[in-house]
Coordinates of C-alpha atoms in Angstrom, one line a residue:
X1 CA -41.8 45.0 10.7
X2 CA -41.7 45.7 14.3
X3 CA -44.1 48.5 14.6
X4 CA -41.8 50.4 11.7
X5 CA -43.4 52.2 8.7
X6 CA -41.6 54.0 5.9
X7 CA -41.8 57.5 4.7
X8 CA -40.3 59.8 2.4
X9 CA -37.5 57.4 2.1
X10 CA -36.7 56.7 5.6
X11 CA -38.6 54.5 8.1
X12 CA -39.2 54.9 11.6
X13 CA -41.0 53.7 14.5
X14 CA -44.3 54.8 13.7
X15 CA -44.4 55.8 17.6
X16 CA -41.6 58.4 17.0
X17 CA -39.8 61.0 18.7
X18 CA -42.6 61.4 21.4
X19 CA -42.6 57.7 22.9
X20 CA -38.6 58.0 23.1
X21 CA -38.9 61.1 25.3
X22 CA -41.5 59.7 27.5
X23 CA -38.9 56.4 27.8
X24 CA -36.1 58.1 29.4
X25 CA -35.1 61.5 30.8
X26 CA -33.6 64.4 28.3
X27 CA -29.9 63.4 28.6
X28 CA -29.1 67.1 28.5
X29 CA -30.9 67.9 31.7
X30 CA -30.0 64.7 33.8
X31 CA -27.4 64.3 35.9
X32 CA -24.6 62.3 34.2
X33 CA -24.2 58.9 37.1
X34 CA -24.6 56.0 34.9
X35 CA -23.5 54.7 31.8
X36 CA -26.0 52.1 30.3
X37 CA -24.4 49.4 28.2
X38 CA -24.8 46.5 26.3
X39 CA -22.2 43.8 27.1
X40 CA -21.5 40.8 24.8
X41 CA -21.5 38.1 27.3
X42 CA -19.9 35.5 25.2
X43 CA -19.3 34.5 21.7
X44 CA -21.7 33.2 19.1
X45 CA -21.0 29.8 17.9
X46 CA -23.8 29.2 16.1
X47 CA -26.8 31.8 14.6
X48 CA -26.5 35.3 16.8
X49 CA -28.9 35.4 19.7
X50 CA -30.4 38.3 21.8
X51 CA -29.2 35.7 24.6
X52 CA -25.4 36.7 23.8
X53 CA -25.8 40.1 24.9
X54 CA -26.5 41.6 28.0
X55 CA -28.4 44.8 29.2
X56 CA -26.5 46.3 31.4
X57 CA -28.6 49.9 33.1
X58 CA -25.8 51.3 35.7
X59 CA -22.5 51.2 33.9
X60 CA -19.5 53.3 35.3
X61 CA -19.2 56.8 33.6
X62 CA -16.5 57.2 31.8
X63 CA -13.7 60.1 32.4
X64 CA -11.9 61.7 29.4
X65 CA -8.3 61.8 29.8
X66 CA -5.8 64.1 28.4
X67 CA -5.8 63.8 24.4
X68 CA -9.4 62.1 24.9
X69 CA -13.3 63.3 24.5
X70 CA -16.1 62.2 26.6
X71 CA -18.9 61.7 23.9
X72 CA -23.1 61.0 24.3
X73 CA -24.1 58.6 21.4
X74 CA -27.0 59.6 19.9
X75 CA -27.0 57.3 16.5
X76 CA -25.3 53.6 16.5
X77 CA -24.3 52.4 13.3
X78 CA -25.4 48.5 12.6
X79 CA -24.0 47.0 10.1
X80 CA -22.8 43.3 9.3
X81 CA -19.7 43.6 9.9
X82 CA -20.3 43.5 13.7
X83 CA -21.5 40.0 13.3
X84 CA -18.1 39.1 11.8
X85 CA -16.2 41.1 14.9
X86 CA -17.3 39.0 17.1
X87 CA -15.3 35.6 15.0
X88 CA -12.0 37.0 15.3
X89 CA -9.5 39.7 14.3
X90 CA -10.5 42.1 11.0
X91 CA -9.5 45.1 10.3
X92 CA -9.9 45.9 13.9
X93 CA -9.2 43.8 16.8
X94 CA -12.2 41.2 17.7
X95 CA -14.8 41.5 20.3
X96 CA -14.1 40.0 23.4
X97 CA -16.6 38.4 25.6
X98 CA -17.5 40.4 28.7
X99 CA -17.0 43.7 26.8
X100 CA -19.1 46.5 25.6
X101 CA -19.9 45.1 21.9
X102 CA -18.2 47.5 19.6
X103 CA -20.0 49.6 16.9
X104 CA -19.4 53.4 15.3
X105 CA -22.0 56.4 16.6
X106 CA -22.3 59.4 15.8
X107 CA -22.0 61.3 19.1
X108 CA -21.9 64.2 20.9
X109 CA -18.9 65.8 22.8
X110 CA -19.4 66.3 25.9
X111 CA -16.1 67.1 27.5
X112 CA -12.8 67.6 25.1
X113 CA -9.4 67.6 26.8
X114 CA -7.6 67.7 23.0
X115 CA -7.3 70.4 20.6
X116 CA -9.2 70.5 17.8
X117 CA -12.8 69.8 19.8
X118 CA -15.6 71.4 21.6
X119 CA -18.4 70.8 23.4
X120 CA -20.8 70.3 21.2
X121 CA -18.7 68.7 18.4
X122 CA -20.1 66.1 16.6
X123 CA -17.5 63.2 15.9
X124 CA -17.9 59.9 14.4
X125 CA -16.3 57.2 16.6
X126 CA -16.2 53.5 18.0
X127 CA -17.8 54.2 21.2
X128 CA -19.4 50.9 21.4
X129 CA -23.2 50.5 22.4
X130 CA -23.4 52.5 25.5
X131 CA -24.5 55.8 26.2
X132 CA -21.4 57.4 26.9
X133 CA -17.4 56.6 26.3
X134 CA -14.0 58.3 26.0
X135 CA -12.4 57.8 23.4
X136 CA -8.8 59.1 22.1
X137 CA -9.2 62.7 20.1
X138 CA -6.9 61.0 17.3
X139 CA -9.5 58.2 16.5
X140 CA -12.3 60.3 16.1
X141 CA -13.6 62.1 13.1
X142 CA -14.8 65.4 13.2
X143 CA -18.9 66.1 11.4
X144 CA -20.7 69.1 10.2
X145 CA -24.0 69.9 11.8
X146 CA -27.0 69.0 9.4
X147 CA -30.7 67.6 9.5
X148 CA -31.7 65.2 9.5
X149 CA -28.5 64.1 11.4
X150 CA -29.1 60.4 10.2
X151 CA -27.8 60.9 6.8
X152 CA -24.2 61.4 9.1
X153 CA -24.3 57.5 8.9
X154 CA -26.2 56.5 6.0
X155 CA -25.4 58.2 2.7
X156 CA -22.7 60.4 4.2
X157 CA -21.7 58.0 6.3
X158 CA -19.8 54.8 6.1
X159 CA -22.4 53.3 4.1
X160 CA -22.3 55.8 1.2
X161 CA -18.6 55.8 1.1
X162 CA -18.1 52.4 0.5
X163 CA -20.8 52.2 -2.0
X164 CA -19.1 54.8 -3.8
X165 CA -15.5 53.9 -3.7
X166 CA -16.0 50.4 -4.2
X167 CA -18.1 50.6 -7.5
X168 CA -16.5 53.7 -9.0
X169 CA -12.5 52.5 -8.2
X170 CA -12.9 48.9 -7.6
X171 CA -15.8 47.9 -9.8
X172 CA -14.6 50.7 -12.4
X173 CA -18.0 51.1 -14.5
X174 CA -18.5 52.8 -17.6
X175 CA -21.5 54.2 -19.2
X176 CA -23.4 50.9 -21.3
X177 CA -22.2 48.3 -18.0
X178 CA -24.6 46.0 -17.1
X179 CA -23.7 46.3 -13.3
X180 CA -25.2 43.3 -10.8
X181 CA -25.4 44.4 -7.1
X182 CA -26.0 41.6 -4.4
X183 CA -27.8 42.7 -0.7
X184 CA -29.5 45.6 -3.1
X185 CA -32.1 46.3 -0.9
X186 CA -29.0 46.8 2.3
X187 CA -27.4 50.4 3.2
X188 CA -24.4 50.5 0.8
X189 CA -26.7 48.5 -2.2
X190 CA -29.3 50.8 -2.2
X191 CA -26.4 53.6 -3.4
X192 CA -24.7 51.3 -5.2
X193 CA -27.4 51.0 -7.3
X194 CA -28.4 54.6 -7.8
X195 CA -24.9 55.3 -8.7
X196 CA -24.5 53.2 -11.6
X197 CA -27.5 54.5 -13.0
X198 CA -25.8 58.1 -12.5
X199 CA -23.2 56.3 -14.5
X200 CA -25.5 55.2 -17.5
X201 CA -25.4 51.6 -16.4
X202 CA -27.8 49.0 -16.5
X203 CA -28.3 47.9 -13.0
X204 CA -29.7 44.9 -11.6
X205 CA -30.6 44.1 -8.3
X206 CA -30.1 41.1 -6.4
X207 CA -32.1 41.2 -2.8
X208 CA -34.5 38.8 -0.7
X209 CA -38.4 39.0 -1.1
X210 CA -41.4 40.5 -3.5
X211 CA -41.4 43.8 -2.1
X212 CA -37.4 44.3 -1.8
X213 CA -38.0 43.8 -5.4
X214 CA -40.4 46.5 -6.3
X215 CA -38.9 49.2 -4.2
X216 CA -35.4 48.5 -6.5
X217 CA -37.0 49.1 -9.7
X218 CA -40.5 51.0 -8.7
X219 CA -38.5 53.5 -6.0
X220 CA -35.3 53.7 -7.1
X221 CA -34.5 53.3 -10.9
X222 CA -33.0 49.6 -10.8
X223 CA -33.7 48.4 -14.4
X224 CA -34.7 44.7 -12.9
X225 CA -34.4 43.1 -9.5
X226 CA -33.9 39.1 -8.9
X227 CA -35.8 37.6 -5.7
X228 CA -33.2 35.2 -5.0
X229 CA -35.8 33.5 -2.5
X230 CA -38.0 32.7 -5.1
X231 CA -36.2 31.8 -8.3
X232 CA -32.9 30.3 -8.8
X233 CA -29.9 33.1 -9.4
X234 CA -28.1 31.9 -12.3
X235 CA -30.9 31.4 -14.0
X236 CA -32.7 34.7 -13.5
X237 CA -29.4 36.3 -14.5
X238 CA -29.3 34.9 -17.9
X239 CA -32.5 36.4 -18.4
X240 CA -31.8 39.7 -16.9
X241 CA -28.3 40.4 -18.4
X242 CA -28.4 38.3 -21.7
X243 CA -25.2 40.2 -22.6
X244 CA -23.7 39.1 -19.7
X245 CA -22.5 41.1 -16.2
X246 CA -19.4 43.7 -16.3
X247 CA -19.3 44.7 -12.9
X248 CA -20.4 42.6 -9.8
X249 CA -20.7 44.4 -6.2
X250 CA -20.1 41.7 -4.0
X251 CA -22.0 42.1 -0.1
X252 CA -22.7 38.7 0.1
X253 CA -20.2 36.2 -1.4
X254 CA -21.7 32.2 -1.2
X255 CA -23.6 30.4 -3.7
X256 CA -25.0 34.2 -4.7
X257 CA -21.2 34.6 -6.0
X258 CA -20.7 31.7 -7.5
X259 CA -24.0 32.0 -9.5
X260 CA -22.6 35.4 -10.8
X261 CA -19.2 34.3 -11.6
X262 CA -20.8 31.9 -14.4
X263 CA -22.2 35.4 -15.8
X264 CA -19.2 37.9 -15.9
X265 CA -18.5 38.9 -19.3
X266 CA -14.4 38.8 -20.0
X267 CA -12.3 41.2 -18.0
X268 CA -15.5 41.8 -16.0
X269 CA -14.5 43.7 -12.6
X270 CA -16.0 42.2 -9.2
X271 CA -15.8 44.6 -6.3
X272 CA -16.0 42.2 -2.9
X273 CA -17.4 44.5 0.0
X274 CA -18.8 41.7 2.1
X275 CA -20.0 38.2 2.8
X276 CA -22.9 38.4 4.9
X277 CA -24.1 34.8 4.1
X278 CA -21.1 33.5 6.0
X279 CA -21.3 35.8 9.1
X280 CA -24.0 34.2 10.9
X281 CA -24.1 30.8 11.6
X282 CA -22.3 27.3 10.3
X283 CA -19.9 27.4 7.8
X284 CA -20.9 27.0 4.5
X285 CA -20.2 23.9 3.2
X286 CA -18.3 24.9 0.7
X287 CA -17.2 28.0 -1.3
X288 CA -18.1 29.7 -5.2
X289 CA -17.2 26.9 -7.1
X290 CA -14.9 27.4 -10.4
X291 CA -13.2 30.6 -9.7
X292 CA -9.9 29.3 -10.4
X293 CA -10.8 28.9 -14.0
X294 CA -13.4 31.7 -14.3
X295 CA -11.0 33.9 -13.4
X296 CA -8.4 32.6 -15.5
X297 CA -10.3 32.2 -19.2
X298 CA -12.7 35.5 -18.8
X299 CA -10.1 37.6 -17.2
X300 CA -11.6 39.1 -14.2
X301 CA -10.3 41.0 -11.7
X302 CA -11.7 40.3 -7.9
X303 CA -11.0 42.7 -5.7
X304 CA -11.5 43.2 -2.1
X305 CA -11.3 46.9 -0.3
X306 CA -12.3 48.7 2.7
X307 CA -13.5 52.6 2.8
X308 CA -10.7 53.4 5.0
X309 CA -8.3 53.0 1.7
X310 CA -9.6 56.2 0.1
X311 CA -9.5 58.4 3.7
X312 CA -7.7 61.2 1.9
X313 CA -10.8 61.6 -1.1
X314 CA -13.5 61.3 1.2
X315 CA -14.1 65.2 0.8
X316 CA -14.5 64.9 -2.6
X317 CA -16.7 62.0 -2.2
X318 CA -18.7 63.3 -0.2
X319 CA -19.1 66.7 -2.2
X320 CA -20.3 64.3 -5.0
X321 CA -22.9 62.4 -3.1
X322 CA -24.5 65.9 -1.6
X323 CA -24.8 66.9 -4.9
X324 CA -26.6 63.8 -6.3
X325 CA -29.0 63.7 -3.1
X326 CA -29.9 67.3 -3.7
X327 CA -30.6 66.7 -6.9
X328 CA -32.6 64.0 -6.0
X329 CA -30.4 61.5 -8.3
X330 CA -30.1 59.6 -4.9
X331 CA -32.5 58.6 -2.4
X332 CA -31.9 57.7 1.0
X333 CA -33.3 54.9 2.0
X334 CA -32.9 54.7 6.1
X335 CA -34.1 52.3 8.9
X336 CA -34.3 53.9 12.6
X337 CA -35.3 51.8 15.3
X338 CA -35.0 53.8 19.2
X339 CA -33.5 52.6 22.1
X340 CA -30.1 51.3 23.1
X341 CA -31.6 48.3 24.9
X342 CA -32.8 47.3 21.3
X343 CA -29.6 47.1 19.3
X344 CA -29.4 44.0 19.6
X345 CA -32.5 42.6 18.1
X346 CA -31.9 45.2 15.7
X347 CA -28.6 43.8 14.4
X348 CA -30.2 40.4 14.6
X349 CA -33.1 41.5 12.0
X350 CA -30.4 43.0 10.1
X351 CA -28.5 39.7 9.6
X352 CA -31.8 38.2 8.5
X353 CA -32.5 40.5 5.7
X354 CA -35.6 42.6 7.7
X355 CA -33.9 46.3 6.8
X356 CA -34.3 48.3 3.8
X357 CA -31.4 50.9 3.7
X358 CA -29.3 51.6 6.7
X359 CA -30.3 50.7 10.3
X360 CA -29.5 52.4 12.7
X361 CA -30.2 52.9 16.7
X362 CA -31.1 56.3 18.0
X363 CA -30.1 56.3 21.6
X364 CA -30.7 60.0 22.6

């Protein structure tokens, strides 16, 4: 998968660190003139294209005001939910045409004209994919320092937060669940997953292809994984979870949904993160079919959440998840791919199932 191999948990470009210093300059000992970006040049209508986005080498540098930071990115977060940006108005404002195309980093701050920041810092922010913006202090979040500096986006990140918030206080599971987990093999299923087992849970894995399948339950403790490309959902399920489903983690919504609404036991909890299958490309032609009455006879509660919700207990979140990944309870599961001028085909692959864990770029 594009020159990428996977080890101890995380995989790379097998041509590593040493290729992307002989691509480009050490950023700390050149000159700051230009600011490369990539530009969406005009909204998908159809499937995402690498033909939507535009390359864009000399960029004007950015100048932090007062209150702001001028901040290197050095990891861009990909995730699907920059594929549904670009349709209209979320929980941020949509991506325009002509603009940088917006994503989270973790960056470096390189000037700070607000309290609170140094040169130095690390912050997590929505610089966009470009080398350098400024950004308001407010809107930034401050990181600790740690190696390897990718797990600031994956388990620690975004990623991990949402996997842990939505199934512990959305999906609510308790130790004997049988918990189902759609896009398993993705950055937020992988934890998911690994924390329902912490849980005592019965976990089963929904993802796309033989070997998504084996790393669930060979790698990482799933009890059974469906191959929803090879067998029919429904059916699988009934085989998998002959009790029937307590929890569902939604990523995906689509005919996967409706296949495990049929399954959910009474007052069965489904947590709805995402719905990847309707980011990219036509509208389905139609949506889960008998929730109305699902819902109604078995009782279930649906509910839909963002990370952002739980902002004042991600400390203790994130206390939690250290000590799971240092106990090894949790492993990370990662996908780094270097250079900015690839993010695009990146998030692309993404959409189309090609990661395992959470992709990333690493731009410097």
């Amino acid at each position: 998968m594009n020159g990428v191999e996977r080890h101890s948990g995380v995989r790379r470009d097998a041509a590593g660190d040493r290729l992307a210093r002989n691509a480009k300059p050490d950023p700390e000992e050149t000159p700051m003139t230009t600011n490369r970006q990539i530009l969406l040049t005009e909204t998908p209508q159809g499937k995402l294209a690498e033909s939507h986005f535009k390359f864009s080498p000399d960029g004007k540098m950015p100048e932090a005001k007062d209150g702001e930071l001028l901040l290197r990115t050095k990891l861009i977060s990909l995730d699907a939910a920059n594929r549904a940006w670009m349709q209209g108005a979320t929980y941020r404002s949509a991506v325009e045409a002509g603009t940088v195309m917006a994503g989270g980093s973790v960056s470096e701050v390189v000037e700070a004209k607000a309290p609170g920041f140094a040169k130095g810092d690390l912050v997590f922010a929505d610089t966009g994919w470009q080398d350098y913006a400024a950004v308001p202090a407010k809107t930034a979040q401050k990181l600790p320092k740690m190696e390897p500096l990718s797990h600031l986006l994956s388990v620690y990140g975004i990623a991990g937060l949402t996997a842990y918030f939505g199934l512990l206080e959305v999906g609510k599971p308790k130790a004997g669940d049988t918990v189902v987990v759609s896009a398993a093999a993705g950055s937020v299923g992988t934890i998911v997953g690994q924390i329902a087992k912490i849980k005592g849970c019965t976990v089963i894995g929904i993802a796309g292809g033989a070997k998504k399948c084996k790393l669930l339950t060979d790698d990482l403790g799933f009890d059974a994984a469906i191959d929803y490309k090879a067998e029919p959902v429904g059916k699988a399920l009934r085989k998998a979870a002959p009790k029937g489903i307590d929890v569902y983690f939604d990523n995906v919504g689509g005919d996967i949904l409706e296949a495990v609404l049929f399954g959910m036991n009474n007052f069965g909890r489904i947590a709805c993160c995402g719905a990847v299958s309707q980011y990219d490309g036509a509208a389905p032609a139609h949506g889960p079919r008998g929730i109305p009455g699902l819902i109604v006879v078995k009782r279930i509660t649906m509910q839909g959440f963002i990370v952002m919700d739980y902002a004042d207990r991600h400390d203790a979140a994130l206390a939690e998840l250290q000590g799971w990944v240092s106990s090894g309870k949790i492993k990370v599961m990662e996908d780094i791919m270097d250079g900015l001028e690839n993010t695009p085909k990146a998030l692309i692959g993404l959409l189309a199932g090609d990661n395992v864990g959470k992709r990333m770029i690493r731009v410097s």
